[in-house]
Amino acid sequence: MASNSYDMIVIGAGPGGYVAAIRGAQLGLKVAIVEREHMGGICLNWGCIPTKAMLRSSEVFHLMHRAKEFGLSAEGIGYDLDAVVKRSRGVAKQLSGGVAHLMKKNKITVVMGEATLPAKGKVSVKTDKGTEELTAKNIVLATGARARELPGLEADGERVWTYKHALVPPHMPKKLLVIGSGAIGIEFASFYNTLGADTTVVEVMDRILPVEDAEISAFAKKSFEKQKMKIKVKAMVKKLDRAKDKVTAHIEVDGKVEKHDFDTVISAVGIVANTEGLGLEKLGAKIEKSFVVTDEFCRSGVEGLFVIGDATNGPWLAHKASHEGVMVAELIAGGHPHAVDPDSIAGCTYCQPQVASVGLTEAQAKEKGHKIKVGRFPFIGNGKAIALGEAEGMIKTVFDEKTGELLGAHMIGAEVTELIQGYVVGRQLETTEEDLMQAVFPHPTLSEMMHESVLDAYDRVIHI
């Protein structure tokens, strides 16, 4: 076997890509990974990790202002935005270095450069030293995605930002417009609003966080408005007039266009897959709205070409990509893995308060013809939540009345992004309401609310 010939070549070193490479190496495959920019991809360098580091800073800042509630005193509370960003970049750098170490440890060949697929089983990489030609029976495409930019709303890095600019801001916004209220938009709105920016969120749909359960969306809107955030739903930014020190947004609401001035705009209107220029169409891959169409095992329909993560079907989440990477590596190695079930993948939004969910919303369960039972439990009824000073929130569970199957779980409040995994495991194990009722939850914990929500669905709730 020539040195440039491999069992598996992975293109893209984000969470899906590097996990696929590691699992392949563990299974005895000869693996190469090609990355054009950063080990760890967008998630580690410009997405999940640095945003959470910044949000942690704003959360601590928020708590410092509440010191008196906890019998503490804190005076002269302030922040240094450059230091907040520096910490965030340091966290990202540490984890990116960790991925490079894992590649070395698992004897995976790393090729830094821009890849194309000139033919089936072939990868051409443009590197600093020239072009390197690689071959493999199996190629895993994990090229990720980037921010979608709408005509007229393109980022310039000064007054109009994408998430990348928002992570290394050239200035602290005083008056901020966030276009789009999905996870990315709401997280940045929450971060900058907490640090004192006068923040407005514009959402084209009829509610914010539109993929979440309607009840959770309504709760979140009320909570954000209490934090002085302005929210406009069923609204659209038609155009932006840019000046040196401000941006005038033309916002259409109820058929009327309003003009509002902002010093900063963050555009968070979705993503576009990084699939162009690779030669995919020539190979016969089917592409819809930039995403490669695949089956449940991430097979593209082109022999030996798998596509995982943000380059293919949603949900576009790092943890889904990682599991797809494992699944594909095991398939290539001759195993028989289970397909990744999109309905059992949790979504998490790290705003203040946090939002997390898994499975079907109440509306989706009804649409699918289920006769349902719904349980709810408020944070105000939980001892640990009150002790933490975090009494705002709720947990909602949706069950099939006939079988007791947990169809979905939806949460808003402190640390729900950590709690949701309990319901994820429950769905994976095909748990029924009876199993969840019989489980003994430790006291005092926030997790007890998960138990109480199940009990409430069956008229057995204790603490409300």
PDB file of N, CA, C and O in Angstrom, residues 117-145:
ATOM      1  N   LEU A 117     -12.494  16.591  -4.763  1.00  0.00           N
ATOM      2  CA  LEU A 117     -12.687  15.171  -5.094  1.00  0.00           C
ATOM      3  C   LEU A 117     -12.701  15.031  -6.618  1.00  0.00           C
ATOM      4  O   LEU A 117     -13.766  15.085  -7.240  1.00  0.00           O
ATOM      5  N   PRO A 118     -11.527  14.833  -7.241  1.00  0.00           N
ATOM      6  CA  PRO A 118     -11.463  14.783  -8.704  1.00  0.00           C
ATOM      7  C   PRO A 118     -12.111  13.535  -9.308  1.00  0.00           C
ATOM      8  O   PRO A 118     -12.556  13.553 -10.450  1.00  0.00           O
ATOM      9  N   ALA A 119     -12.177  12.468  -8.518  1.00  0.00           N
ATOM     10  CA  ALA A 119     -12.792  11.223  -8.995  1.00  0.00           C
ATOM     11  C   ALA A 119     -13.136  10.362  -7.785  1.00  0.00           C
ATOM     12  O   ALA A 119     -12.713  10.647  -6.656  1.00  0.00           O
ATOM     13  N   LYS A 120     -13.919   9.317  -8.015  1.00  0.00           N
ATOM     14  CA  LYS A 120     -14.298   8.405  -6.941  1.00  0.00           C
ATOM     15  C   LYS A 120     -13.047   7.844  -6.259  1.00  0.00           C
ATOM     16  O   LYS A 120     -12.118   7.386  -6.939  1.00  0.00           O
ATOM     17  N   GLY A 121     -13.010   7.921  -4.929  1.00  0.00           N
ATOM     18  CA  GLY A 121     -11.878   7.362  -4.194  1.00  0.00           C
ATOM     19  C   GLY A 121     -10.614   8.196  -4.233  1.00  0.00           C
ATOM     20  O   GLY A 121      -9.572   7.775  -3.746  1.00  0.00           O
ATOM     21  N   LYS A 122     -10.694   9.399  -4.811  1.00  0.00           N
ATOM     22  CA  LYS A 122      -9.501  10.251  -4.889  1.00  0.00           C
ATOM     23  C   LYS A 122      -9.739  11.605  -4.215  1.00  0.00           C
ATOM     24  O   LYS A 122     -10.806  12.196  -4.365  1.00  0.00           O
ATOM     25  N   VAL A 123      -8.722  12.060  -3.498  1.00  0.00           N
ATOM     26  CA  VAL A 123      -8.770  13.375  -2.848  1.00  0.00           C
ATOM     27  C   VAL A 123      -7.515  14.135  -3.239  1.00  0.00           C
ATOM     28  O   VAL A 123      -6.399  13.643  -3.067  1.00  0.00           O
ATOM     29  N   SER A 124      -7.707  15.331  -3.772  1.00  0.00           N
ATOM     30  CA  SER A 124      -6.588  16.195  -4.134  1.00  0.00           C
ATOM     31  C   SER A 124      -6.533  17.342  -3.124  1.00  0.00           C
ATOM     32  O   SER A 124      -7.545  18.012  -2.898  1.00  0.00           O
ATOM     33  N   VAL A 125      -5.381  17.538  -2.493  1.00  0.00           N
ATOM     34  CA  VAL A 125      -5.267  18.554  -1.441  1.00  0.00           C
ATOM     35  C   VAL A 125      -4.239  19.610  -1.825  1.00  0.00           C
ATOM     36  O   VAL A 125      -3.065  19.299  -2.064  1.00  0.00           O
ATOM     37  N   LYS A 126      -4.707  20.858  -1.899  1.00  0.00           N
ATOM     38  CA  LYS A 126      -3.805  21.975  -2.181  1.00  0.00           C
ATOM     39  C   LYS A 126      -3.213  22.433  -0.847  1.00  0.00           C
ATOM     40  O   LYS A 126      -3.937  22.965   0.012  1.00  0.00           O
ATOM     41  N   THR A 127      -1.922  22.186  -0.652  1.00  0.00           N
ATOM     42  CA  THR A 127      -1.243  22.536   0.606  1.00  0.00           C
ATOM     43  C   THR A 127      -0.266  23.686   0.350  1.00  0.00           C
ATOM     44  O   THR A 127      -0.087  24.129  -0.792  1.00  0.00           O
ATOM     45  N   ASP A 128       0.397  24.141   1.422  1.00  0.00           N
ATOM     46  CA  ASP A 128       1.408  25.190   1.299  1.00  0.00           C
ATOM     47  C   ASP A 128       2.566  24.759   0.398  1.00  0.00           C
ATOM     48  O   ASP A 128       3.241  25.574  -0.209  1.00  0.00           O
ATOM     49  N   LYS A 129       2.798  23.439   0.344  1.00  0.00           N
ATOM     50  CA  LYS A 129       3.956  22.918  -0.400  1.00  0.00           C
ATOM     51  C   LYS A 129       3.583  22.444  -1.804  1.00  0.00           C
ATOM     52  O   LYS A 129       4.394  21.880  -2.513  1.00  0.00           O
ATOM     53  N   GLY A 130       2.331  22.605  -2.196  1.00  0.00           N
ATOM     54  CA  GLY A 130       1.914  22.112  -3.505  1.00  0.00           C
ATOM     55  C   GLY A 130       0.671  21.252  -3.383  1.00  0.00           C
ATOM     56  O   GLY A 130      -0.046  21.333  -2.390  1.00  0.00           O
ATOM     57  N   THR A 131       0.438  20.401  -4.353  1.00  0.00           N
ATOM     58  CA  THR A 131      -0.752  19.545  -4.349  1.00  0.00           C
ATOM     59  C   THR A 131      -0.386  18.119  -3.972  1.00  0.00           C
ATOM     60  O   THR A 131       0.581  17.557  -4.497  1.00  0.00           O
ATOM     61  N   GLU A 132      -1.163  17.584  -3.050  1.00  0.00           N
ATOM     62  CA  GLU A 132      -0.947  16.205  -2.600  1.00  0.00           C
ATOM     63  C   GLU A 132      -2.132  15.348  -3.046  1.00  0.00           C
ATOM     64  O   GLU A 132      -3.287  15.720  -2.828  1.00  0.00           O
ATOM     65  N   GLU A 133      -1.848  14.231  -3.680  1.00  0.00           N
ATOM     66  CA  GLU A 133      -2.903  13.338  -4.161  1.00  0.00           C
ATOM     67  C   GLU A 133      -3.038  12.147  -3.218  1.00  0.00           C
ATOM     68  O   GLU A 133      -2.053  11.452  -2.949  1.00  0.00           O
ATOM     69  N   LEU A 134      -4.264  11.928  -2.712  1.00  0.00           N
ATOM     70  CA  LEU A 134      -4.528  10.822  -1.788  1.00  0.00           C
ATOM     71  C   LEU A 134      -5.595   9.921  -2.383  1.00  0.00           C
ATOM     72  O   LEU A 134      -6.459  10.383  -3.139  1.00  0.00           O
ATOM     73  N   THR A 135      -5.555   8.644  -2.016  1.00  0.00           N
ATOM     74  CA  THR A 135      -6.601   7.724  -2.471  1.00  0.00           C
ATOM     75  C   THR A 135      -7.134   6.920  -1.294  1.00  0.00           C
ATOM     76  O   THR A 135      -6.415   6.658  -0.326  1.00  0.00           O
ATOM     77  N   ALA A 136      -8.407   6.561  -1.378  1.00  0.00           N
ATOM     78  CA  ALA A 136      -9.030   5.731  -0.340  1.00  0.00           C
ATOM     79  C   ALA A 136     -10.293   5.111  -0.897  1.00  0.00           C
ATOM     80  O   ALA A 136     -10.975   5.709  -1.741  1.00  0.00           O
ATOM     81  N   LYS A 137     -10.611   3.911  -0.411  1.00  0.00           N
ATOM     82  CA  LYS A 137     -11.845   3.256  -0.829  1.00  0.00           C
ATOM     83  C   LYS A 137     -13.055   4.005  -0.264  1.00  0.00           C
ATOM     84  O   LYS A 137     -14.125   4.043  -0.867  1.00  0.00           O
ATOM     85  N   ASN A 138     -12.860   4.608   0.903  1.00  0.00           N
ATOM     86  CA  ASN A 138     -13.961   5.316   1.582  1.00  0.00           C
ATOM     87  C   ASN A 138     -13.549   6.730   1.946  1.00  0.00           C
ATOM     88  O   ASN A 138     -12.482   6.948   2.534  1.00  0.00           O
ATOM     89  N   ILE A 139     -14.412   7.681   1.604  1.00  0.00           N
ATOM     90  CA  ILE A 139     -14.174   9.089   1.921  1.00  0.00           C
ATOM     91  C   ILE A 139     -15.347   9.585   2.765  1.00  0.00           C
ATOM     92  O   ILE A 139     -16.511   9.336   2.432  1.00  0.00           O
ATOM     93  N   VAL A 140     -15.014  10.255   3.856  1.00  0.00           N
ATOM     94  CA  VAL A 140     -16.039  10.818   4.743  1.00  0.00           C
ATOM     95  C   VAL A 140     -15.963  12.338   4.653  1.00  0.00           C
ATOM     96  O   VAL A 140     -14.954  12.945   5.026  1.00  0.00           O
ATOM     97  N   LEU A 141     -17.022  12.938   4.145  1.00  0.00           N
ATOM     98  CA  LEU A 141     -17.068  14.390   3.993  1.00  0.00           C
ATOM     99  C   LEU A 141     -17.683  15.003   5.249  1.00  0.00           C
ATOM    100  O   LEU A 141     -18.825  14.713   5.591  1.00  0.00           O
ATOM    101  N   ALA A 142     -16.902  15.840   5.932  1.00  0.00           N
ATOM    102  CA  ALA A 142     -17.366  16.486   7.174  1.00  0.00           C
ATOM    103  C   ALA A 142     -16.951  17.953   7.120  1.00  0.00           C
ATOM    104  O   ALA A 142     -16.284  18.466   8.025  1.00  0.00           O
ATOM    105  N   THR A 143     -17.354  18.620   6.039  1.00  0.00           N
ATOM    106  CA  THR A 143     -16.871  19.981   5.767  1.00  0.00           C
ATOM    107  C   THR A 143     -17.632  21.083   6.501  1.00  0.00           C
ATOM    108  O   THR A 143     -17.291  22.264   6.390  1.00  0.00           O
ATOM    109  N   GLY A 144     -18.698  20.717   7.221  1.00  0.00           N
ATOM    110  CA  GLY A 144     -19.392  21.693   8.052  1.00  0.00           C
ATOM    111  C   GLY A 144     -20.172  22.736   7.270  1.00  0.00           C
ATOM    112  O   GLY A 144     -20.530  22.539   6.113  1.00  0.00           O
ATOM    113  N   ALA A 145     -20.415  23.870   7.929  1.00  0.00           N
ATOM    114  CA  ALA A 145     -21.247  24.917   7.338  1.00  0.00           C
ATOM    115  C   ALA A 145     -20.758  26.276   7.807  1.00  0.00           C
ATOM    116  O   ALA A 145     -19.905  26.388   8.679  1.00  0.00           O
TER     117      ALA A 145
END
